[in-house]
Amino acid sequence: MEKIPPISDAWLEQIRWNEHGLVAVIAQEFGSKDVLMLAWMNREALSQTLQKGQAVYWSRSRKQLWHKGEESGHTQAIREVRLDCDGDTILLIVDQKDRIACHTGKHSCFFNEWDTVAQHWVEMKE
Amino acid sequence: MEKIPPISDAWLEQIRWNEHGLVAVIAQEFGSKDVLMLAWMNREALSQTLQKGQAVYWSRSRKQLWHKGEESGHTQAIREVRLDCDGDTILLIVDQKDRIACHTGKHSCFFNEWDTVAQHWVEMKE
């Protein structure tokens, strides 16, 4: 996605921000269509995401903007931005640098699978 | 997924429920790998999901359990249940009945795409 100029505040208001001023964001890998992670954005994070062409989230634990991959190098280049029917969830289609989205070094954050027979979580092989 | 007996409460505590006792749930279609929707579950919804083998969410607007498709017929049969690295998001892999997940009658709830040139949302063709 090309870098674009700052978007108008009016547009941001089309999103149904929650009581904390946040919207849920699902990151899905372009091509593989693997679901990589779920994170959150505030208005500033979404604006920066569109300006940079890379995912910028709001870290709820650190209470600050989080340009994903700024330290690890595992940035997410934005291919598409989609919004759901009721405007409270964004789906980002991304190119995941090094194919590592998780802070554990794994490809996707969703590496635990429920084993219906053993009735416990099992770590999936990549 | 086979229907399984009720799971222990201890297991449910491995999930990091939020301050409202909820966990975010992404539904992804088996096969196509399309992301269909984001919804929420409480402990009872997750238990019922695993027992029925069909997605049961917690409706935050109606404040009640919501067996998806009970009225519309567009049920979601569970193929896999995955948990993310920090335990606060579930990824359901489902067979979407009639391939209609959205209450609008569309396949996926994520049918609005951000147009970087026009700078507004565009409804995607299915």
PDB file of C-alpha atoms in Angstrom:
ATOM      1  CA  MET A   1       0.000   0.000   0.000  1.00  0.00           C
ATOM      2  CA  GLU A   2       1.267   3.447  -0.889  1.00  0.00           C
ATOM      3  CA  LYS A   3       1.866   5.895   1.912  1.00  0.00           C
ATOM      4  CA  ILE A   4      -1.032   8.305   2.028  1.00  0.00           C
ATOM      5  CA  PRO A   5      -1.559  11.700   3.603  1.00  0.00           C
ATOM      6  CA  PRO A   6      -3.191  12.006   7.033  1.00  0.00           C
ATOM      7  CA  ILE A   7      -6.842  11.107   6.954  1.00  0.00           C
ATOM      8  CA  SER A   8      -9.590  13.353   8.222  1.00  0.00           C
ATOM      9  CA  ASP A   9     -10.931  13.022  11.735  1.00  0.00           C
ATOM     10  CA  ALA A  10     -14.412  12.677  10.260  1.00  0.00           C
ATOM     11  CA  TRP A  11     -13.392   9.394   8.708  1.00  0.00           C
ATOM     12  CA  LEU A  12     -12.046   8.059  11.978  1.00  0.00           C
ATOM     13  CA  GLU A  13     -15.446   8.682  13.530  1.00  0.00           C
ATOM     14  CA  GLN A  14     -16.971   6.117  11.170  1.00  0.00           C
ATOM     15  CA  ILE A  15     -15.305   3.526  13.350  1.00  0.00           C
ATOM     16  CA  ARG A  16     -17.136   2.516  16.519  1.00  0.00           C
ATOM     17  CA  TRP A  17     -14.379   3.075  19.084  1.00  0.00           C
ATOM     18  CA  ASN A  18     -15.002   1.292  22.362  1.00  0.00           C
ATOM     19  CA  GLU A  19     -15.254   2.906  25.801  1.00  0.00           C
ATOM     20  CA  HIS A  20     -11.428   3.053  25.909  1.00  0.00           C
ATOM     21  CA  GLY A  21     -11.219   4.709  22.475  1.00  0.00           C
ATOM     22  CA  LEU A  22      -9.918   1.496  20.898  1.00  0.00           C
ATOM     23  CA  VAL A  23     -10.866  -0.781  18.016  1.00  0.00           C
ATOM     24  CA  ALA A  24      -9.916  -4.474  17.745  1.00  0.00           C
ATOM     25  CA  VAL A  25      -7.569  -5.289  14.861  1.00  0.00           C
ATOM     26  CA  ILE A  26      -7.021  -8.728  13.347  1.00  0.00           C
ATOM     27  CA  ALA A  27      -3.824  -9.144  11.327  1.00  0.00           C
ATOM     28  CA  GLN A  28      -4.009 -11.743   8.557  1.00  0.00           C
ATOM     29  CA  GLU A  29      -1.081 -12.672   6.345  1.00  0.00           C
ATOM     30  CA  PHE A  30      -1.413 -11.948   2.646  1.00  0.00           C
ATOM     31  CA  GLY A  31      -1.066 -15.086   0.550  1.00  0.00           C
ATOM     32  CA  SER A  32      -1.154 -17.744   3.258  1.00  0.00           C
ATOM     33  CA  LYS A  33      -4.262 -16.164   4.819  1.00  0.00           C
ATOM     34  CA  ASP A  34      -2.964 -17.253   8.233  1.00  0.00           C
ATOM     35  CA  VAL A  35      -4.439 -15.285  11.134  1.00  0.00           C
ATOM     36  CA  LEU A  36      -1.377 -13.845  12.852  1.00  0.00           C
ATOM     37  CA  MET A  37      -2.566 -11.893  15.889  1.00  0.00           C
ATOM     38  CA  LEU A  38      -5.200  -9.698  17.468  1.00  0.00           C
ATOM     39  CA  ALA A  39      -4.240  -6.247  18.738  1.00  0.00           C
ATOM     40  CA  TRP A  40      -5.812  -2.856  19.329  1.00  0.00           C
ATOM     41  CA  MET A  41      -5.586   0.595  17.786  1.00  0.00           C
ATOM     42  CA  ASN A  42      -6.644   4.048  18.900  1.00  0.00           C
ATOM     43  CA  ARG A  43      -7.217   6.918  16.463  1.00  0.00           C
ATOM     44  CA  GLU A  44      -3.543   7.906  16.421  1.00  0.00           C
ATOM     45  CA  ALA A  45      -2.396   4.318  15.827  1.00  0.00           C
ATOM     46  CA  LEU A  46      -4.724   3.934  12.853  1.00  0.00           C
ATOM     47  CA  SER A  47      -3.655   7.274  11.402  1.00  0.00           C
ATOM     48  CA  GLN A  48       0.013   6.335  11.725  1.00  0.00           C
ATOM     49  CA  THR A  49      -0.681   2.883  10.234  1.00  0.00           C
ATOM     50  CA  LEU A  50      -2.152   4.468   7.117  1.00  0.00           C
ATOM     51  CA  GLN A  51       0.579   7.096   6.905  1.00  0.00           C
ATOM     52  CA  LYS A  52       3.493   4.670   7.354  1.00  0.00           C
ATOM     53  CA  GLY A  53       1.967   1.759   5.441  1.00  0.00           C
ATOM     54  CA  GLN A  54       3.017  -0.407   8.403  1.00  0.00           C
ATOM     55  CA  ALA A  55       0.999  -1.602  11.389  1.00  0.00           C
ATOM     56  CA  VAL A  56       1.083   0.672  14.425  1.00  0.00           C
ATOM     57  CA  TYR A  57      -0.944  -0.611  17.374  1.00  0.00           C
ATOM     58  CA  TRP A  58      -1.842   0.678  20.818  1.00  0.00           C
ATOM     59  CA  SER A  59      -0.188  -1.369  23.520  1.00  0.00           C
ATOM     60  CA  ARG A  60      -2.770  -1.716  26.286  1.00  0.00           C
ATOM     61  CA  SER A  61      -0.162  -3.027  28.742  1.00  0.00           C
ATOM     62  CA  ARG A  62       2.438  -0.321  28.066  1.00  0.00           C
ATOM     63  CA  LYS A  63      -0.188   2.326  27.351  1.00  0.00           C
ATOM     64  CA  GLN A  64       1.691   3.661  24.347  1.00  0.00           C
ATOM     65  CA  LEU A  65       1.823   3.479  20.576  1.00  0.00           C
ATOM     66  CA  TRP A  66       3.557   0.362  19.355  1.00  0.00           C
ATOM     67  CA  HIS A  67       5.061   0.400  15.877  1.00  0.00           C
ATOM     68  CA  LYS A  68       5.174  -3.350  15.424  1.00  0.00           C
ATOM     69  CA  GLY A  69       8.631  -4.615  14.540  1.00  0.00           C
ATOM     70  CA  GLU A  70      10.362  -1.354  15.432  1.00  0.00           C
ATOM     71  CA  GLU A  71      12.650  -3.313  17.775  1.00  0.00           C
ATOM     72  CA  SER A  72      12.398  -6.892  16.463  1.00  0.00           C
ATOM     73  CA  GLY A  73      12.377  -5.961  12.793  1.00  0.00           C
ATOM     74  CA  HIS A  74       9.210  -8.010  12.275  1.00  0.00           C
ATOM     75  CA  THR A  75       7.180  -5.226  10.720  1.00  0.00           C
ATOM     76  CA  GLN A  76       3.843  -5.663   9.011  1.00  0.00           C
ATOM     77  CA  ALA A  77       3.414  -3.952   5.646  1.00  0.00           C
ATOM     78  CA  ILE A  78      -0.212  -3.092   4.990  1.00  0.00           C
ATOM     79  CA  ARG A  79      -1.861  -4.567   1.904  1.00  0.00           C
ATOM     80  CA  GLU A  80      -5.514  -3.896   2.750  1.00  0.00           C
ATOM     81  CA  VAL A  81      -7.571  -2.414   5.547  1.00  0.00           C
ATOM     82  CA  ARG A  82     -11.093  -3.761   6.015  1.00  0.00           C
ATOM     83  CA  LEU A  83     -13.837  -2.815   8.452  1.00  0.00           C
ATOM     84  CA  ASP A  84     -16.607  -5.092   9.663  1.00  0.00           C
ATOM     85  CA  CYS A  85     -20.362  -4.645   9.375  1.00  0.00           C
ATOM     86  CA  ASP A  86     -20.821  -2.840  12.669  1.00  0.00           C
ATOM     87  CA  GLY A  87     -17.585  -0.870  12.523  1.00  0.00           C
ATOM     88  CA  ASP A  88     -15.927  -2.168  15.666  1.00  0.00           C
ATOM     89  CA  THR A  89     -13.290  -4.502  14.207  1.00  0.00           C
ATOM     90  CA  ILE A  90     -10.602  -3.931  11.582  1.00  0.00           C
ATOM     91  CA  LEU A  91      -9.024  -6.654   9.474  1.00  0.00           C
ATOM     92  CA  LEU A  92      -5.516  -5.855   8.248  1.00  0.00           C
ATOM     93  CA  ILE A  93      -4.092  -7.853   5.363  1.00  0.00           C
ATOM     94  CA  VAL A  94      -0.321  -7.676   5.792  1.00  0.00           C
ATOM     95  CA  ASP A  95       3.008  -8.844   4.504  1.00  0.00           C
ATOM     96  CA  GLN A  96       4.651 -10.136   7.689  1.00  0.00           C
ATOM     97  CA  LYS A  97       8.415  -9.471   7.657  1.00  0.00           C
ATOM     98  CA  ASP A  98      10.357 -12.692   8.230  1.00  0.00           C
ATOM     99  CA  ARG A  99       6.956 -14.406   8.634  1.00  0.00           C
ATOM    100  CA  ILE A 100       7.307 -13.916  12.401  1.00  0.00           C
ATOM    101  CA  ALA A 101       4.362 -12.143  14.010  1.00  0.00           C
ATOM    102  CA  CYS A 102       4.540 -13.430  17.599  1.00  0.00           C
ATOM    103  CA  HIS A 103       6.839 -12.114  20.312  1.00  0.00           C
ATOM    104  CA  THR A 104       7.731 -15.777  21.010  1.00  0.00           C
ATOM    105  CA  GLY A 105       9.385 -15.954  17.581  1.00  0.00           C
ATOM    106  CA  LYS A 106       6.575 -18.023  16.117  1.00  0.00           C
ATOM    107  CA  HIS A 107       4.832 -17.308  12.840  1.00  0.00           C
ATOM    108  CA  SER A 108       1.396 -16.762  14.407  1.00  0.00           C
ATOM    109  CA  CYS A 109       0.281 -16.032  17.955  1.00  0.00           C
ATOM    110  CA  PHE A 110      -2.346 -18.797  17.638  1.00  0.00           C
ATOM    111  CA  PHE A 111      -0.066 -21.779  18.186  1.00  0.00           C
ATOM    112  CA  ASN A 112      -2.028 -23.496  20.980  1.00  0.00           C
ATOM    113  CA  GLU A 113      -4.673 -25.945  19.833  1.00  0.00           C
ATOM    114  CA  TRP A 114      -7.368 -27.486  21.999  1.00  0.00           C
ATOM    115  CA  ASP A 115      -7.071 -31.283  22.026  1.00  0.00           C
ATOM    116  CA  THR A 116     -10.607 -32.611  22.382  1.00  0.00           C
ATOM    117  CA  VAL A 117      -9.448 -36.082  23.382  1.00  0.00           C
ATOM    118  CA  ALA A 118      -6.697 -35.195  25.865  1.00  0.00           C
ATOM    119  CA  GLN A 119      -8.657 -32.093  26.926  1.00  0.00           C
ATOM    120  CA  HIS A 120      -5.716 -29.759  27.147  1.00  0.00           C
ATOM    121  CA  TRP A 121      -3.881 -27.265  24.976  1.00  0.00           C
ATOM    122  CA  VAL A 122      -1.265 -28.661  22.608  1.00  0.00           C
ATOM    123  CA  GLU A 123       1.415 -26.556  20.962  1.00  0.00           C
ATOM    124  CA  MET A 124       1.058 -26.854  17.205  1.00  0.00           C
ATOM    125  CA  LYS A 125       4.046 -27.643  15.017  1.00  0.00           C
ATOM    126  CA  GLU A 126       4.881 -24.971  12.494  1.00  0.00           C
TER     127      GLU A 126
ATOM    128  CA  MET B   1     -15.190 -31.847  15.877  1.00  0.00           C
ATOM    129  CA  GLU B   2     -16.840 -34.529  18.036  1.00  0.00           C
ATOM    130  CA  LYS B   3     -19.095 -33.394  20.820  1.00  0.00           C
ATOM    131  CA  ILE B   4     -17.196 -33.690  24.059  1.00  0.00           C
ATOM    132  CA  PRO B   5     -18.223 -33.765  27.704  1.00  0.00           C
ATOM    133  CA  PRO B   6     -18.185 -30.567  29.774  1.00  0.00           C
ATOM    134  CA  ILE B   7     -14.708 -29.306  30.440  1.00  0.00           C
ATOM    135  CA  SER B   8     -13.365 -28.523  33.869  1.00  0.00           C
ATOM    136  CA  ASP B   9     -13.480 -25.038  35.291  1.00  0.00           C
ATOM    137  CA  ALA B  10      -9.731 -25.248  35.872  1.00  0.00           C
ATOM    138  CA  TRP B  11      -9.191 -25.351  32.144  1.00  0.00           C
ATOM    139  CA  LEU B  12     -11.323 -22.270  31.581  1.00  0.00           C
ATOM    140  CA  GLU B  13      -9.071 -20.377  33.983  1.00  0.00           C
ATOM    141  CA  GLN B  14      -6.156 -20.849  31.595  1.00  0.00           C
ATOM    142  CA  ILE B  15      -7.834 -18.233  29.454  1.00  0.00           C
ATOM    143  CA  ARG B  16      -7.209 -14.597  30.369  1.00  0.00           C
ATOM    144  CA  TRP B  17     -10.785 -13.351  30.636  1.00  0.00           C
ATOM    145  CA  ASN B  18     -11.074  -9.579  30.448  1.00  0.00           C
ATOM    146  CA  GLU B  19     -12.588  -7.308  33.097  1.00  0.00           C
ATOM    147  CA  HIS B  20     -16.047  -8.233  31.788  1.00  0.00           C
ATOM    148  CA  GLY B  21     -15.307 -11.982  31.940  1.00  0.00           C
ATOM    149  CA  LEU B  22     -15.044 -12.196  28.164  1.00  0.00           C
ATOM    150  CA  VAL B  23     -12.511 -13.406  25.596  1.00  0.00           C
ATOM    151  CA  ALA B  24     -12.318 -12.197  21.985  1.00  0.00           C
ATOM    152  CA  VAL B  25     -13.055 -14.880  19.389  1.00  0.00           C
ATOM    153  CA  ILE B  26     -12.092 -14.753  15.715  1.00  0.00           C
ATOM    154  CA  ALA B  27     -14.034 -17.102  13.421  1.00  0.00           C
ATOM    155  CA  GLN B  28     -12.113 -18.239  10.343  1.00  0.00           C
ATOM    156  CA  GLU B  29     -13.613 -20.454   7.649  1.00  0.00           C
ATOM    157  CA  PHE B  30     -12.052 -23.867   7.147  1.00  0.00           C
ATOM    158  CA  GLY B  31     -10.747 -24.318   3.616  1.00  0.00           C
ATOM    159  CA  SER B  32     -11.066 -20.774   2.279  1.00  0.00           C
ATOM    160  CA  LYS B  33      -9.326 -19.385   5.400  1.00  0.00           C
ATOM    161  CA  ASP B  34     -11.537 -16.293   5.102  1.00  0.00           C
ATOM    162  CA  VAL B  35     -11.872 -14.327   8.347  1.00  0.00           C
ATOM    163  CA  LEU B  36     -15.616 -14.258   8.954  1.00  0.00           C
ATOM    164  CA  MET B  37     -16.237 -12.250  12.128  1.00  0.00           C
ATOM    165  CA  LEU B  38     -15.075 -11.256  15.572  1.00  0.00           C
ATOM    166  CA  ALA B  39     -17.292 -11.973  18.560  1.00  0.00           C
ATOM    167  CA  TRP B  40     -16.974 -12.625  22.295  1.00  0.00           C
ATOM    168  CA  MET B  41     -17.434 -15.552  24.646  1.00  0.00           C
ATOM    169  CA  ASN B  42     -17.802 -15.881  28.374  1.00  0.00           C
ATOM    170  CA  ARG B  43     -17.070 -19.121  30.237  1.00  0.00           C
ATOM    171  CA  GLU B  44     -20.544 -20.537  29.626  1.00  0.00           C
ATOM    172  CA  ALA B  45     -20.428 -19.699  25.905  1.00  0.00           C
ATOM    173  CA  LEU B  46     -17.108 -21.491  25.482  1.00  0.00           C
ATOM    174  CA  SER B  47     -18.337 -24.510  27.431  1.00  0.00           C
ATOM    175  CA  GLN B  48     -21.455 -24.726  25.296  1.00  0.00           C
ATOM    176  CA  THR B  49     -19.395 -24.259  22.117  1.00  0.00           C
ATOM    177  CA  LEU B  50     -17.263 -27.270  22.992  1.00  0.00           C
ATOM    178  CA  GLN B  51     -20.256 -29.333  24.100  1.00  0.00           C
ATOM    179  CA  LYS B  52     -22.415 -28.585  21.044  1.00  0.00           C
ATOM    180  CA  GLY B  53     -19.580 -28.533  18.497  1.00  0.00           C
ATOM    181  CA  GLN B  54     -21.126 -25.273  17.247  1.00  0.00           C
ATOM    182  CA  ALA B  55     -20.211 -21.675  18.021  1.00  0.00           C
ATOM    183  CA  VAL B  56     -22.044 -20.124  20.960  1.00  0.00           C
ATOM    184  CA  TYR B  57     -21.078 -16.514  21.643  1.00  0.00           C
ATOM    185  CA  TRP B  58     -21.963 -13.936  24.277  1.00  0.00           C
ATOM    186  CA  SER B  59     -23.971 -11.092  22.793  1.00  0.00           C
ATOM    187  CA  ARG B  60     -22.696  -7.916  24.435  1.00  0.00           C
ATOM    188  CA  SER B  61     -25.640  -5.874  23.121  1.00  0.00           C
ATOM    189  CA  ARG B  62     -28.344  -8.336  24.183  1.00  0.00           C
ATOM    190  CA  LYS B  63     -26.397  -9.491  27.246  1.00  0.00           C
ATOM    191  CA  GLN B  64     -27.219 -13.138  26.640  1.00  0.00           C
ATOM    192  CA  LEU B  65     -25.806 -16.312  25.154  1.00  0.00           C
ATOM    193  CA  TRP B  66     -26.087 -16.381  21.382  1.00  0.00           C
ATOM    194  CA  HIS B  67     -26.053 -19.756  19.648  1.00  0.00           C
ATOM    195  CA  LYS B  68     -25.041 -18.465  16.255  1.00  0.00           C
ATOM    196  CA  GLY B  69     -27.452 -19.524  13.512  1.00  0.00           C
ATOM    197  CA  GLU B  70     -30.146 -20.659  15.917  1.00  0.00           C
ATOM    198  CA  GLU B  71     -32.596 -18.352  14.154  1.00  0.00           C
ATOM    199  CA  SER B  72     -30.963 -17.778  10.750  1.00  0.00           C
ATOM    200  CA  GLY B  73     -29.736 -21.339  10.294  1.00  0.00           C
ATOM    201  CA  HIS B  74     -26.218 -20.061   9.603  1.00  0.00           C
ATOM    202  CA  THR B  75     -24.519 -22.142  12.266  1.00  0.00           C
ATOM    203  CA  GLN B  76     -20.765 -22.568  12.623  1.00  0.00           C
ATOM    204  CA  ALA B  77     -19.508 -26.120  13.112  1.00  0.00           C
ATOM    205  CA  ILE B  78     -16.256 -26.176  15.048  1.00  0.00           C
ATOM    206  CA  ARG B  79     -13.220 -27.733  13.385  1.00  0.00           C
ATOM    207  CA  GLU B  80     -10.488 -26.408  15.661  1.00  0.00           C
ATOM    208  CA  VAL B  81     -10.125 -24.156  18.705  1.00  0.00           C
ATOM    209  CA  ARG B  82      -6.857 -22.259  19.079  1.00  0.00           C
ATOM    210  CA  LEU B  83      -5.626 -19.908  21.793  1.00  0.00           C
ATOM    211  CA  ASP B  84      -3.071 -17.155  21.335  1.00  0.00           C
ATOM    212  CA  CYS B  85       0.258 -16.669  23.090  1.00  0.00           C
ATOM    213  CA  ASP B  86      -1.097 -14.558  25.930  1.00  0.00           C
ATOM    214  CA  GLY B  87      -4.386 -16.376  26.293  1.00  0.00           C
ATOM    215  CA  ASP B  88      -6.755 -13.511  25.604  1.00  0.00           C
ATOM    216  CA  THR B  89      -7.940 -14.368  22.081  1.00  0.00           C
ATOM    217  CA  ILE B  90      -9.429 -17.544  20.631  1.00  0.00           C
ATOM    218  CA  LEU B  91      -9.324 -18.501  16.964  1.00  0.00           C
ATOM    219  CA  LEU B  92     -12.144 -20.800  15.874  1.00  0.00           C
ATOM    220  CA  ILE B  93     -11.780 -22.712  12.624  1.00  0.00           C
ATOM    221  CA  VAL B  94     -15.314 -23.381  11.448  1.00  0.00           C
ATOM    222  CA  ASP B  95     -17.472 -24.780   8.698  1.00  0.00           C
ATOM    223  CA  GLN B  96     -19.853 -21.886   8.028  1.00  0.00           C
ATOM    224  CA  LYS B  97     -23.336 -23.172   7.118  1.00  0.00           C
ATOM    225  CA  ASP B  98     -24.470 -21.697   3.785  1.00  0.00           C
ATOM    226  CA  ARG B  99     -21.199 -19.705   3.783  1.00  0.00           C
ATOM    227  CA  ILE B 100     -23.100 -16.805   5.333  1.00  0.00           C
ATOM    228  CA  ALA B 101     -21.583 -15.491   8.558  1.00  0.00           C
ATOM    229  CA  CYS B 102     -22.815 -11.892   8.602  1.00  0.00           C
ATOM    230  CA  HIS B 103     -26.249 -10.749   9.748  1.00  0.00           C
ATOM    231  CA  THR B 104     -26.384  -8.706   6.497  1.00  0.00           C
ATOM    232  CA  GLY B 105     -26.456 -11.973   4.534  1.00  0.00           C
ATOM    233  CA  LYS B 106     -22.888 -11.587   3.371  1.00  0.00           C
ATOM    234  CA  HIS B 107     -20.231 -14.267   3.554  1.00  0.00           C
ATOM    235  CA  SER B 108     -17.949 -12.325   5.900  1.00  0.00           C
ATOM    236  CA  CYS B 109     -18.527  -9.338   8.157  1.00  0.00           C
ATOM    237  CA  PHE B 110     -15.398  -7.694   6.720  1.00  0.00           C
ATOM    238  CA  PHE B 111     -16.888  -6.453   3.451  1.00  0.00           C
ATOM    239  CA  ASN B 112     -15.804  -2.793   3.699  1.00  0.00           C
ATOM    240  CA  GLU B 113     -12.387  -2.004   2.262  1.00  0.00           C
ATOM    241  CA  TRP B 114     -10.460   1.225   2.731  1.00  0.00           C
ATOM    242  CA  ASP B 115      -9.782   2.886  -0.624  1.00  0.00           C
ATOM    243  CA  THR B 116      -6.455   4.697  -0.241  1.00  0.00           C
ATOM    244  CA  VAL B 117      -6.999   6.827  -3.332  1.00  0.00           C
ATOM    245  CA  ALA B 118     -10.635   7.853  -2.814  1.00  0.00           C
ATOM    246  CA  GLN B 119     -10.108   7.864   0.977  1.00  0.00           C
ATOM    247  CA  HIS B 120     -13.392   6.265   1.900  1.00  0.00           C
ATOM    248  CA  TRP B 121     -14.779   2.812   2.561  1.00  0.00           C
ATOM    249  CA  VAL B 122     -15.813   0.763  -0.457  1.00  0.00           C
ATOM    250  CA  GLU B 123     -18.067  -2.280  -0.260  1.00  0.00           C
ATOM    251  CA  MET B 124     -16.218  -5.271  -1.640  1.00  0.00           C
ATOM    252  CA  LYS B 125     -17.811  -7.529  -4.245  1.00  0.00           C
ATOM    253  CA  GLU B 126     -18.220 -11.112  -3.132  1.00  0.00           C
TER     254      GLU B 126
END
